[in-house]
PDB file of C-alpha atoms in Angstrom:
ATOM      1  CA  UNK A  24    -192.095-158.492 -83.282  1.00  0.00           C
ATOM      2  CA  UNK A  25    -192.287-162.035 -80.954  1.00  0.00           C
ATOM      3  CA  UNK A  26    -194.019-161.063 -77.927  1.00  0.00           C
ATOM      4  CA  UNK A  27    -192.004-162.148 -75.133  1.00  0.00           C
ATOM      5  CA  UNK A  28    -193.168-165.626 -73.398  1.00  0.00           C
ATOM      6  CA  UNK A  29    -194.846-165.387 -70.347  1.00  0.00           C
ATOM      7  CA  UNK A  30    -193.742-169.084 -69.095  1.00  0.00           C
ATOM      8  CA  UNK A  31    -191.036-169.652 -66.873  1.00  0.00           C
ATOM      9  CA  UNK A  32    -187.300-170.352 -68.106  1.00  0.00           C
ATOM     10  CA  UNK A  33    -185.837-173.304 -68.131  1.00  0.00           C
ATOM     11  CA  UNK A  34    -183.390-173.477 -64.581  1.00  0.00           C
ATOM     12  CA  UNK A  35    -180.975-174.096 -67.093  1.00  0.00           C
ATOM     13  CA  UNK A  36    -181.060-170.811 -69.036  1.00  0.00           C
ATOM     14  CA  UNK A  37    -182.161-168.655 -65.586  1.00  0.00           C
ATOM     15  CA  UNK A  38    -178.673-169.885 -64.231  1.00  0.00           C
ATOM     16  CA  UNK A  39    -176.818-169.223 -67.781  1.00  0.00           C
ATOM     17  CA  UNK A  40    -178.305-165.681 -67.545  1.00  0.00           C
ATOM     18  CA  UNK A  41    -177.557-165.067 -63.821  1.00  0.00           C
ATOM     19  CA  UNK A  42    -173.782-166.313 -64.581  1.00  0.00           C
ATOM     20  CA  UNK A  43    -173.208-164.326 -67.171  1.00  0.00           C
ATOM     21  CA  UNK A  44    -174.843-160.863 -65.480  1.00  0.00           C
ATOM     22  CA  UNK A  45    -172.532-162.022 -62.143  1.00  0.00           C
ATOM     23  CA  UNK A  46    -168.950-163.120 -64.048  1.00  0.00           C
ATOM     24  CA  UNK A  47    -168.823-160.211 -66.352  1.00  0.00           C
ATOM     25  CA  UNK A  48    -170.167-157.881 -64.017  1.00  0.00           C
ATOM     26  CA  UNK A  49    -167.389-158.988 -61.946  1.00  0.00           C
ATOM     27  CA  UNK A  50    -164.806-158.911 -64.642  1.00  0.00           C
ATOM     28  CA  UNK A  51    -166.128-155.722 -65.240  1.00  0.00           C
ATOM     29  CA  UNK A  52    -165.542-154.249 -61.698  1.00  0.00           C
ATOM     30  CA  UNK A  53    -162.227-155.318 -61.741  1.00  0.00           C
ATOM     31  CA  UNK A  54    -161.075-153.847 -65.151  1.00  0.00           C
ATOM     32  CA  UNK A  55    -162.521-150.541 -63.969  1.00  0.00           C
ATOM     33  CA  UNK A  56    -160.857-150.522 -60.511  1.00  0.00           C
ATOM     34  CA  UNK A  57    -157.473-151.868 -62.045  1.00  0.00           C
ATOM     35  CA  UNK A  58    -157.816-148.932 -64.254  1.00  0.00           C
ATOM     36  CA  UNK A  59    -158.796-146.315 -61.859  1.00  0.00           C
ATOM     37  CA  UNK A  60    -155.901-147.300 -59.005  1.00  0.00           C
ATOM     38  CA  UNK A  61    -153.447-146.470 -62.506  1.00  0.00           C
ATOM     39  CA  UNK A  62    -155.046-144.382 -64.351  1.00  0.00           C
ATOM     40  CA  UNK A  63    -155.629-145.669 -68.138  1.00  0.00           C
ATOM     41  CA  UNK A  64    -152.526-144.959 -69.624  1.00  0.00           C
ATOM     42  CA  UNK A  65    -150.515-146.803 -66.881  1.00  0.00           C
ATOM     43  CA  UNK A  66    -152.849-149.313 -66.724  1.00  0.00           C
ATOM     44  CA  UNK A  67    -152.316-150.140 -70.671  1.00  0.00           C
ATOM     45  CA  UNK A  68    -148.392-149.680 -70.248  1.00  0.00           C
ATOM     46  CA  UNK A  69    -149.077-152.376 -67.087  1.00  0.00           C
ATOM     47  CA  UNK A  70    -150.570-154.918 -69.327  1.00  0.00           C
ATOM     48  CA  UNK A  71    -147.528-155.204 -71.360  1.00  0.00           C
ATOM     49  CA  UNK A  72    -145.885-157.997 -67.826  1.00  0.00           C
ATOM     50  CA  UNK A  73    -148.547-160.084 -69.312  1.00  0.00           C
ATOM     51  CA  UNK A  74    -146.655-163.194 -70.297  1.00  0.00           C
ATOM     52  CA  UNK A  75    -148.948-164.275 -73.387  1.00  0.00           C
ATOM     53  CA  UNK A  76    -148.824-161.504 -75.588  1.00  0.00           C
ATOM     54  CA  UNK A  77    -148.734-163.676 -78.549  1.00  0.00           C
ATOM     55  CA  UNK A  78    -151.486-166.191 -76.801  1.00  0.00           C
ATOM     56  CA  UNK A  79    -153.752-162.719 -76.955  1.00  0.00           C
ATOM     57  CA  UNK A  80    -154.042-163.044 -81.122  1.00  0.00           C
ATOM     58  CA  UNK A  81    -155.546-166.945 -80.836  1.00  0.00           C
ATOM     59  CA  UNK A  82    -157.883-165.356 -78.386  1.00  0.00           C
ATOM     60  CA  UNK A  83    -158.922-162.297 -79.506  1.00  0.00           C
ATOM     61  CA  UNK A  84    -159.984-164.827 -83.021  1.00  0.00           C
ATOM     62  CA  UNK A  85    -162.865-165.908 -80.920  1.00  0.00           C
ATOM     63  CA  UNK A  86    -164.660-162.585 -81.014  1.00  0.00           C
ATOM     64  CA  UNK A  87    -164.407-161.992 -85.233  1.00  0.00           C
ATOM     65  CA  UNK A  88    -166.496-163.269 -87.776  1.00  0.00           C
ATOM     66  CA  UNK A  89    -164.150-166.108 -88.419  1.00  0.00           C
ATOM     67  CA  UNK A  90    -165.439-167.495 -85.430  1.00  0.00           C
ATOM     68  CA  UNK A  91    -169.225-167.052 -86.557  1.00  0.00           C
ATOM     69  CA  UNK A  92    -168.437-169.973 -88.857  1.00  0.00           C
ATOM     70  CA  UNK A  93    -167.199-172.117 -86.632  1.00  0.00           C
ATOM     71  CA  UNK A  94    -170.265-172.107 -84.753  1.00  0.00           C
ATOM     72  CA  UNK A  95    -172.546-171.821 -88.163  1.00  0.00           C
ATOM     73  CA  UNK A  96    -170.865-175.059 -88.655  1.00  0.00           C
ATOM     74  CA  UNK A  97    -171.662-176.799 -85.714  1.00  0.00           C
ATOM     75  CA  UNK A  98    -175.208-175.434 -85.808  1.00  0.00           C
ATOM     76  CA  UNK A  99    -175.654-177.161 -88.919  1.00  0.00           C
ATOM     77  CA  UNK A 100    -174.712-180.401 -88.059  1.00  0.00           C
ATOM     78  CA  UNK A 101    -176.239-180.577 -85.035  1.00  0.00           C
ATOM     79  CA  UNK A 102    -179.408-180.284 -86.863  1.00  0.00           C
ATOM     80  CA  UNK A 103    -180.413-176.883 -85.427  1.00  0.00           C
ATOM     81  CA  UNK A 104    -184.300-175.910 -85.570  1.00  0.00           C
ATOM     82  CA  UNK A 105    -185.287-172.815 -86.803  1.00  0.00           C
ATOM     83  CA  UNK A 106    -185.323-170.882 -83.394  1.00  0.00           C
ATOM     84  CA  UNK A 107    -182.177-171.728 -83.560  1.00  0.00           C
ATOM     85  CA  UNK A 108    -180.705-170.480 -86.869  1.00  0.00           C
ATOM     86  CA  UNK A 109    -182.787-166.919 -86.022  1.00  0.00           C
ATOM     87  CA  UNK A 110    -181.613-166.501 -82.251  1.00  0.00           C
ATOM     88  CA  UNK A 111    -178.211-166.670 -83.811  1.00  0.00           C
ATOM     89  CA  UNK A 112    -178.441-164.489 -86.943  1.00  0.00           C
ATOM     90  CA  UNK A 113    -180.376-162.092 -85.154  1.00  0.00           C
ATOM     91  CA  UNK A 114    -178.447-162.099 -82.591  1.00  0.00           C
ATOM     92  CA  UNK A 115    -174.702-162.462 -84.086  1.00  0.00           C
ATOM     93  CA  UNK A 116    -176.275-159.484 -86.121  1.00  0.00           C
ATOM     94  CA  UNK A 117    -177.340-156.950 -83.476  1.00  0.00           C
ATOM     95  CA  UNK A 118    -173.764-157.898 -81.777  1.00  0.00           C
ATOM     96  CA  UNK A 119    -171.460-156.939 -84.712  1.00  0.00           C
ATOM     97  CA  UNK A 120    -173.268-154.337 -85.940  1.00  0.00           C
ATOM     98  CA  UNK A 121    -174.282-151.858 -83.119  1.00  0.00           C
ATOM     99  CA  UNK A 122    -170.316-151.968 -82.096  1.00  0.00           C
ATOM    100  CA  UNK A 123    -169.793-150.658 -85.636  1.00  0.00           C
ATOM    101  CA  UNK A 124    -172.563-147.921 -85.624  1.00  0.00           C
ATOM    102  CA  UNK A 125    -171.056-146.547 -82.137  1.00  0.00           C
ATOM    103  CA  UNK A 126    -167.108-146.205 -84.118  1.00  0.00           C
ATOM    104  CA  UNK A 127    -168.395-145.174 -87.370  1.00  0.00           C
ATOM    105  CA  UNK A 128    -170.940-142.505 -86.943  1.00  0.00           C
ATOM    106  CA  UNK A 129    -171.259-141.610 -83.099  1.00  0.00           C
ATOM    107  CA  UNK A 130    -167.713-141.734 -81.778  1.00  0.00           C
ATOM    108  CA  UNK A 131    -165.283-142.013 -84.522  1.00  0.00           C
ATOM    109  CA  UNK A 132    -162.121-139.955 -83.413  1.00  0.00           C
ATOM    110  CA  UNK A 133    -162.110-141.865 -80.177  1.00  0.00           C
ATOM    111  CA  UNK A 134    -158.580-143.433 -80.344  1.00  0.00           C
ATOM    112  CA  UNK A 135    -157.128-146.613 -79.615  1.00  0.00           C
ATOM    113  CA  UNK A 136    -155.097-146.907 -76.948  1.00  0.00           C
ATOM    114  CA  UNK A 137    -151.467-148.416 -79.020  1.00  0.00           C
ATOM    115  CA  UNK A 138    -151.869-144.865 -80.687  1.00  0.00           C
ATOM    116  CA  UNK A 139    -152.671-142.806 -77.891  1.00  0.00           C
ATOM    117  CA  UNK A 140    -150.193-144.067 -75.175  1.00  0.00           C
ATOM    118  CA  UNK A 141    -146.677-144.360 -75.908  1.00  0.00           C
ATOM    119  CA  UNK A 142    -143.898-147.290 -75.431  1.00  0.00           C
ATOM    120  CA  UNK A 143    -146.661-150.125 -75.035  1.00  0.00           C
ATOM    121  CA  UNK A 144    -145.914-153.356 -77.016  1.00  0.00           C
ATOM    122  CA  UNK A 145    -147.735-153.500 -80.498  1.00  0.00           C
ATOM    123  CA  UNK A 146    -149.235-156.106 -82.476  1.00  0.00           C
ATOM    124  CA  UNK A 147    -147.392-157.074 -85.437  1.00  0.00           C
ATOM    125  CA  UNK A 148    -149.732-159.255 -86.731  1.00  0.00           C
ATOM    126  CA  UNK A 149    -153.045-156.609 -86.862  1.00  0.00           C
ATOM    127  CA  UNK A 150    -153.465-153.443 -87.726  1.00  0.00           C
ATOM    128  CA  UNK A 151    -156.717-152.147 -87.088  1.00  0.00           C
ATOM    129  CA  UNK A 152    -157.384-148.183 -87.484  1.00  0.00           C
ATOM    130  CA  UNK A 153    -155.809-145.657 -84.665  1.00  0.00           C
ATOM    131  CA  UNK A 154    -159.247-144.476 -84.227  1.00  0.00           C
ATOM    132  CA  UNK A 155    -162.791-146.107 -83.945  1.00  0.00           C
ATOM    133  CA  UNK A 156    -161.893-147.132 -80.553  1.00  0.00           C
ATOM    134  CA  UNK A 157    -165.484-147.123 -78.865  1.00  0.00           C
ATOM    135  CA  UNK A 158    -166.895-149.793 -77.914  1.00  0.00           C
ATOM    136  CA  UNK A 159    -165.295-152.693 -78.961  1.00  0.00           C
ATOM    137  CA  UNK A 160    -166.911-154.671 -81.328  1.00  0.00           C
ATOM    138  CA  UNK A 161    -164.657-158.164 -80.441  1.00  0.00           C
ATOM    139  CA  UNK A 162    -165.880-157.918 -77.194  1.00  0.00           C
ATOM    140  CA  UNK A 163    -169.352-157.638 -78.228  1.00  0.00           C
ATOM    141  CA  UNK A 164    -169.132-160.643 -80.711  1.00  0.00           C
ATOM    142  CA  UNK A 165    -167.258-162.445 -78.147  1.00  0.00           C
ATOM    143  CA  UNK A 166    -170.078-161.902 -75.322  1.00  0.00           C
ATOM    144  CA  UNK A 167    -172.996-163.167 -77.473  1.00  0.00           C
ATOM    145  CA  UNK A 168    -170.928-165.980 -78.096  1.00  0.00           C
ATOM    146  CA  UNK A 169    -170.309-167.008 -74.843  1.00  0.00           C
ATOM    147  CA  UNK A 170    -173.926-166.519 -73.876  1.00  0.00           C
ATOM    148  CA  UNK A 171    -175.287-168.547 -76.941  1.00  0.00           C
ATOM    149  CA  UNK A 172    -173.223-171.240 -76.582  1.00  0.00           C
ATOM    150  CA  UNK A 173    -173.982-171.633 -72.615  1.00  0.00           C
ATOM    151  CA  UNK A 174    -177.837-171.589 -73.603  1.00  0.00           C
ATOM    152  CA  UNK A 175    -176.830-174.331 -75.982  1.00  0.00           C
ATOM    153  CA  UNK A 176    -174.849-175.936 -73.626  1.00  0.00           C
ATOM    154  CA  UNK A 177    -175.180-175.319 -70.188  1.00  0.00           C
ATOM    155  CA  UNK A 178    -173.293-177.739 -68.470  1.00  0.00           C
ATOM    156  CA  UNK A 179    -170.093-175.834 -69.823  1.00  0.00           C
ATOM    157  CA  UNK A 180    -171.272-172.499 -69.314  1.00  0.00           C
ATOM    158  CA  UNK A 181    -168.620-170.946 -67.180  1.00  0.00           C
ATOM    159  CA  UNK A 182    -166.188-172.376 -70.257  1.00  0.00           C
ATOM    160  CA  UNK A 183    -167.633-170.227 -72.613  1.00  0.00           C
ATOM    161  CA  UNK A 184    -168.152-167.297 -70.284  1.00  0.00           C
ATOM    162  CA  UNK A 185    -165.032-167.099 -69.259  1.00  0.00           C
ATOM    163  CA  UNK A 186    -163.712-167.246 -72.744  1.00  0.00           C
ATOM    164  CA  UNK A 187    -165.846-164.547 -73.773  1.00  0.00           C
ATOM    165  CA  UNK A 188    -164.576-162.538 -70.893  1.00  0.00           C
ATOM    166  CA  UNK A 189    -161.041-163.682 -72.059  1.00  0.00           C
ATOM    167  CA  UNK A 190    -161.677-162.152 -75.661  1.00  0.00           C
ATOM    168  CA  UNK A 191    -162.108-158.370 -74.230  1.00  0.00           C
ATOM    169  CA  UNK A 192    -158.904-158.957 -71.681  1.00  0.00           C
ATOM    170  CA  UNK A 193    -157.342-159.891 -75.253  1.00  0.00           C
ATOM    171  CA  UNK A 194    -157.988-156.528 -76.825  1.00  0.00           C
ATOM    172  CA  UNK A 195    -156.731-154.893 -73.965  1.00  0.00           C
ATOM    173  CA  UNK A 196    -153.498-156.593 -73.704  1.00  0.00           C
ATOM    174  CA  UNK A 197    -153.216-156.088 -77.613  1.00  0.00           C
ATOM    175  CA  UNK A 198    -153.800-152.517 -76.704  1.00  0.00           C
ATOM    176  CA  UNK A 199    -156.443-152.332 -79.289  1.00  0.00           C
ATOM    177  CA  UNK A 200    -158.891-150.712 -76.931  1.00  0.00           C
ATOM    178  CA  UNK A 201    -159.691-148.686 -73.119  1.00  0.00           C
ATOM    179  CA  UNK A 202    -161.238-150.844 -70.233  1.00  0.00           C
ATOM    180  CA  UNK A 203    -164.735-148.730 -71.571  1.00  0.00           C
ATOM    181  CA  UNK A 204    -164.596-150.188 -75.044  1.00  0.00           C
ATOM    182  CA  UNK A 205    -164.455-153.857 -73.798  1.00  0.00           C
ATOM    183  CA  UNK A 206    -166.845-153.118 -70.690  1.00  0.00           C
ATOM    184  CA  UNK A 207    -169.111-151.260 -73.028  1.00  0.00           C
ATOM    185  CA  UNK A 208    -168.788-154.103 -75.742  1.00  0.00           C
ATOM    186  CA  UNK A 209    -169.730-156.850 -73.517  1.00  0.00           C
ATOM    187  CA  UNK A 210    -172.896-155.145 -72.249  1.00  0.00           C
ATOM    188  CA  UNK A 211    -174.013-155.250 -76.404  1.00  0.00           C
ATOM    189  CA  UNK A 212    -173.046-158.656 -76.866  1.00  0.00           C
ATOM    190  CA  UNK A 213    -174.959-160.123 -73.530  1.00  0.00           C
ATOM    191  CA  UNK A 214    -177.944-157.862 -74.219  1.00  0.00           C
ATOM    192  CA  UNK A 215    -177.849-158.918 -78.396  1.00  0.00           C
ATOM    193  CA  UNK A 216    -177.539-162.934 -76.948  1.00  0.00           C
ATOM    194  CA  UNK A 217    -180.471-161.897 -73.999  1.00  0.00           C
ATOM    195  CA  UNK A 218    -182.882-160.013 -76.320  1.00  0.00           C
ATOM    196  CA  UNK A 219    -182.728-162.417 -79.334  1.00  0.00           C
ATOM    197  CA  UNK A 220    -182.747-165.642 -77.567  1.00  0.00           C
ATOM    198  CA  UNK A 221    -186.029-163.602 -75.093  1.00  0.00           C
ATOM    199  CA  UNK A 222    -188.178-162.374 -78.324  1.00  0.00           C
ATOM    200  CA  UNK A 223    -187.201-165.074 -80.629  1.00  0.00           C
ATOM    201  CA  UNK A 224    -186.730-168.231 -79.247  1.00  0.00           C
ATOM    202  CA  UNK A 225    -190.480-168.062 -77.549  1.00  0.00           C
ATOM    203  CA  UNK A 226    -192.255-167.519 -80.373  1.00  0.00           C
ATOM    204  CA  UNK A 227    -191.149-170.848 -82.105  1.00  0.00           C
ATOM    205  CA  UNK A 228    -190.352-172.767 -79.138  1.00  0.00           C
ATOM    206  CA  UNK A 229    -192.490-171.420 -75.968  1.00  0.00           C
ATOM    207  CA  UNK A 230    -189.240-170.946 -73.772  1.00  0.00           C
ATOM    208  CA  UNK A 231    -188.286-168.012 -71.947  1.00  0.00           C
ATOM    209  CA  UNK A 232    -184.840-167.590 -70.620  1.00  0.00           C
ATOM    210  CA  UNK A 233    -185.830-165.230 -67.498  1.00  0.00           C
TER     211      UNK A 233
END
């Protein structure tokens, strides 16, 4: 394994890292308080007066593997080095699969919320399992693609971010998972896009991004 680089970050990727920790630890506070004041069944019947129900599906693509090409794509032509290309597979990696671990073989009756609480609007274009609710693994996906990208691209960080925060809000309004799974998924994805860009990218480039 790299060890990690002992020179300071870029300002750039310091302030991508501090953005990310503050937005989604934000977004974060507020999911759990909005679901505390109503209590988590409420709270899911609540998100059904959100006017873009159908918005949520176009969204909620931005944290699936579809997605993953999109950006494979513009890695490529951008001419990506090598740090690049293993940051990314590494990372995409550790992001998708953990999520899947956690539903699979440590918490795998947990159940989604569409099946647990009843009268909330459902999704008639997916239909994932009732179960395997914990953590969500969009969210995760979603996170280390918001944090990748605003390494990448720092001038539109808070773009990214927020859309990354926007793919768990999507799985909640979808009612595919609790304001845990998406909390829980987002701390994977920003530690997956942290930890690969920390251990990998310095030991081909010399950069640290703390």
């Amino acid at each position: 394994m790299a060890e990690p680089n002992s020179h300071p970050a870029p300002d750039h990727r310091v302030l991508s890292t501090r953005g990310a920790l503050a937005l989604f630890t934000a977004a974060s506070g507020a999911l759990a308080a909005w679901t505390w004041t109503l209590g988590s069944h409420e709270f899911q019947r609540s998100l059904d007066q959100f006017p873009w129900f159908e918005l949520m599906h176009g969204v909620t693509a931005l944290g699936d593997g579809g997605f993953a090409l999109v950006i494979v794509l513009w890695l490529a032509l951008r001419g990506s080095t090598r740090t690049e290309w293993s940051v990314f597979v590494v990372g995409f990696a550790a992001a998708a699969l953990i999520p899947q671990i956690g539903k699979n073989f440590i918490w795998p009756d947990a159940m989604r919320p569409y099946a647990a609480v009843q009268g909330v609007r459902l999704s008639q274009l997916l239909d994932p399992a009732l179960y395997k609710s914990f953590p969500s693994g969009h969210s995760s996906v979603g996170a280390f693609f918001a944090l990748f990208l605003a390494y990448r691209k720092p001038s539109w960080r808070w773009l990214y971010l927020g859309l990354g925060i926007a793919v768990g809000f999507s799985r909640l309004v979808l009612h595919f998972h609790w304001t845990e799974d998406v909390v829980a998924g987002w701390a994977v994805g920003l530690c997956a896009a942290w930890l690969a860009e920390r251990t990998l990218g310095p030991k081909l480039d010399t950069h640290g991004t703390t």
